[in-house]
Amino acid sequence: SQKIEQNSEALNIQEGKTATLTCNYTNYSPAYLQWYRQDPGRGPVFLLLIRENEKEKRKERLKVTFDTTLKQSLFHITASQPADSATYLCALDPSGSARQLTFGSGTQLTVLP
Amino acid sequence: GAGVSQSPSNKVTEKGKDVELRCDPISGHTALYWYRQRLGQGLEFLIYFQGNSAPDKSGLPSDRFSAERTGESVSTLTIQRTQQEDSAVYLCASSPGTGNEKLFFGSGTQLSVL
């Protein structure tokens, strides 16, 4: 069956360090993958999209990699700050149309001051 | 409006009652999605509307769930004869509808069925 797994439910790191979150998937061949941030009581907010033919995408302190052979995406936050504390969700769309975007259960990141 | 608006933000109901949740998408967005998020879990796809095409209802968990959309504007998600397992946050999202795109989410409706 199709499955999306995010590496851990919770991740604590020290301010200034790099946070690395993992998204693994099975039985999908996604056209692209997205990462979202969700704060308590709010809806997810889009961060980055990476296509199947892209290896890496960057935006400010954020970096996403996409390895279709390993069926894995890594999400990095460099020089992390307490304000980065949130739940981060990965989402897959096999078709490329966002018709049925499938989400992982998320990783709760806490950046300690 | 500037973003996706959902109402009510909180709804408490008794088991067996019907509830109606509302979503106002971003103006001009032709695609609209409903997701359900149970406590501590990921988002579960419910239904997708795109313009005048037939909606994709493949995620609706039972025939107690239905949704409508008026043109390319407001959508309502109706849950009939609510059950305790329906308790969750119901999230609505919209997108321009051109494909390969990000979703814009509302803040959700927290539904509690007693």
XYZ file of N, CA, C and O in Angstrom, chain A residues 9 31-32 34 36 38 41-46 49 51 89 93 95-106, chain B residues 33 35 37 40-45 48 50 54-56 58-59 91 95 99-108:
224
model
N 8.293 11.715 15.294
C 7.181 12.582 15.675
C 7.666 13.906 16.227
O 7.016 14.929 16.054
N 5.211 13.156 -8.956
C 5.718 14.143 -9.904
C 6.443 15.263 -9.159
O 7.365 15.871 -9.689
N 5.994 15.536 -7.948
C 6.676 16.532 -7.131
C 6.316 16.311 -5.677
O 5.422 15.526 -5.358
N 6.022 18.470 -1.794
C 5.928 19.776 -1.145
C 6.200 19.644 0.349
O 5.971 18.587 0.944
N 5.291 21.758 4.011
C 4.451 22.765 4.656
C 4.847 22.885 6.123
O 5.325 21.936 6.734
N 3.118 23.877 9.885
C 1.844 24.055 10.576
C 2.087 24.450 12.020
O 2.775 23.742 12.757
N -3.222 25.253 15.976
C -4.465 25.972 15.738
C -4.551 26.656 14.388
O -5.493 27.428 14.147
N -3.581 26.392 13.512
C -3.593 27.035 12.193
C -3.532 25.978 11.101
O -3.173 24.821 11.330
N -3.883 26.403 9.891
C -3.731 25.501 8.762
C -2.285 25.480 8.294
O -1.501 26.368 8.616
N -1.909 24.452 7.529
C -0.539 24.391 7.001
C -0.245 25.563 6.067
O -1.139 26.052 5.374
N 1.025 25.972 6.058
C 1.491 27.037 5.181
C 2.585 26.477 4.281
O 3.535 25.850 4.761
N 2.443 26.696 3.001
C 3.396 26.176 2.016
C 4.784 26.789 2.207
O 4.922 27.999 2.442
N 8.421 23.581 -2.924
C 8.014 22.515 -3.825
C 9.246 22.082 -4.611
O 10.022 22.932 -5.068
N 10.456 19.310 -7.768
C 9.963 18.410 -8.798
C 10.837 17.169 -8.900
O 11.986 17.168 -8.467
N 5.229 19.277 7.580
C 4.544 18.207 6.854
C 5.106 18.095 5.451
O 5.303 19.111 4.779
N 2.249 14.447 -4.557
C 1.210 14.426 -5.569
C 1.702 13.601 -6.747
O 2.521 14.072 -7.514
N 0.334 12.891 -9.494
C -0.118 13.297 -10.820
C 0.445 14.625 -11.289
O 0.465 14.896 -12.476
N 0.863 15.450 -10.371
C 1.333 16.774 -10.760
C 0.232 17.800 -10.833
O 0.461 18.949 -11.197
N -0.977 17.427 -10.482
C -2.095 18.362 -10.598
C -2.602 18.843 -9.259
O -3.526 19.640 -9.204
N -2.021 18.358 -8.162
C -2.473 18.656 -6.782
C -3.900 18.190 -6.562
O -4.551 18.613 -5.627
N -4.388 17.291 -7.445
C -5.764 16.834 -7.318
C -5.996 16.118 -6.000
O -7.038 16.249 -5.390
N -5.037 15.350 -5.578
C -5.203 14.613 -4.327
C -3.858 14.577 -3.621
O -3.217 13.554 -3.563
N -3.480 15.704 -3.098
C -2.218 15.823 -2.379
C -2.299 14.998 -1.101
O -3.221 15.152 -0.309
N -1.337 14.104 -0.907
C -1.326 13.203 0.241
C -0.252 13.662 1.214
O 0.906 13.832 0.818
N -0.625 13.815 2.474
C 0.277 14.361 3.483
C 0.807 13.293 4.424
O 0.106 12.314 4.751
N 2.048 13.507 4.874
C 2.577 12.733 5.982
C 2.008 13.254 7.292
O 1.313 14.275 7.328
N 2.306 12.542 8.381
C 1.737 12.928 9.684
C 2.524 14.036 10.360
O 2.083 14.583 11.373
N 3.680 14.387 9.800
C 4.398 15.547 10.301
C 5.469 15.231 11.328
O 5.433 14.189 11.984
N -10.306 22.263 -1.832
C -10.075 20.966 -1.200
C -10.606 20.985 0.229
O -10.514 21.995 0.911
N -9.917 18.717 3.767
C -9.125 17.705 4.450
C -9.623 17.582 5.885
O -10.167 18.524 6.448
N -8.193 16.474 9.778
C -6.971 16.223 10.559
C -7.360 15.820 11.963
O -7.856 16.657 12.738
N -3.010 14.987 16.309
C -1.683 14.386 16.196
C -1.435 13.608 14.927
O -0.422 12.916 14.808
N -2.331 13.752 13.951
C -2.180 12.989 12.721
C -2.041 13.907 11.521
O -2.187 15.128 11.616
N -1.735 13.307 10.396
C -1.617 14.066 9.162
C -2.977 14.409 8.593
O -4.013 14.121 9.177
N -2.949 15.046 7.435
C -4.187 15.467 6.780
C -4.749 14.335 5.922
O -4.022 13.708 5.160
N -6.032 14.112 6.047
C -6.730 13.071 5.307
C -7.598 13.741 4.245
O -8.497 14.521 4.567
N -7.325 13.442 2.983
C -8.075 14.038 1.874
C -9.539 13.610 1.921
O -9.850 12.435 2.127
N -12.363 17.134 -3.568
C -11.690 18.130 -4.381
C -12.655 18.645 -5.437
O -13.328 17.865 -6.103
N -12.823 21.296 -8.834
C -12.057 22.052 -9.823
C -13.024 22.616 -10.853
O -13.559 21.881 -11.691
N -16.767 17.520 -12.427
C -17.334 16.716 -11.350
C -16.323 16.618 -10.217
O -15.138 16.392 -10.454
N -16.757 16.791 -8.971
C -15.816 16.738 -7.851
C -15.242 15.339 -7.656
O -15.890 14.346 -7.973
N -14.053 15.294 -7.118
C -13.422 14.025 -6.732
C -13.808 13.748 -5.289
O -13.271 14.360 -4.378
N -13.531 10.849 -3.724
C -12.994 9.548 -3.351
C -12.538 9.458 -1.896
O -12.399 8.358 -1.359
N -12.318 10.590 -1.240
C -11.856 10.557 0.135
C -12.950 10.625 1.184
O -12.672 10.483 2.374
N -10.141 21.066 7.522
C -9.377 22.110 6.855
C -9.817 22.249 5.407
O -10.009 21.264 4.701
N -6.541 26.657 -4.425
C -5.364 26.905 -5.260
C -5.847 27.451 -6.594
O -7.020 27.302 -6.947
N -2.391 23.606 -11.768
C -1.537 22.431 -11.645
C -0.170 22.745 -11.067
O 0.283 23.876 -11.094
N 0.505 21.705 -10.523
C 1.848 21.850 -9.945
C 1.908 22.997 -8.959
O 2.801 23.842 -9.033
N 0.972 23.053 -8.066
C 0.886 24.280 -7.281
C 0.663 24.018 -5.804
O 0.250 22.949 -5.388
N 0.935 25.060 -5.055
C 0.771 24.991 -3.619
C -0.679 25.242 -3.233
O -1.441 25.871 -3.964
N -1.011 24.744 -2.052
C -2.340 24.961 -1.506
C -2.299 26.050 -0.450
O -1.332 26.178 0.303
N -3.362 26.834 -0.408
C -3.540 27.860 0.614
C -4.637 27.364 1.554
O -5.767 27.158 1.114
N -4.285 27.190 2.821
C -5.216 26.622 3.791
C -5.875 27.696 4.639
O -5.276 28.732 4.953
N -7.106 27.408 5.057
C -7.746 28.166 6.111
C -7.273 27.644 7.462
O -6.474 26.711 7.544
N -7.775 28.256 8.513
C -7.371 27.865 9.869
C -8.147 26.666 10.389
O -7.835 26.143 11.453
N -9.176 26.263 9.643
C -9.893 25.050 10.004
C -11.072 25.276 10.924
O -11.229 26.327 11.552
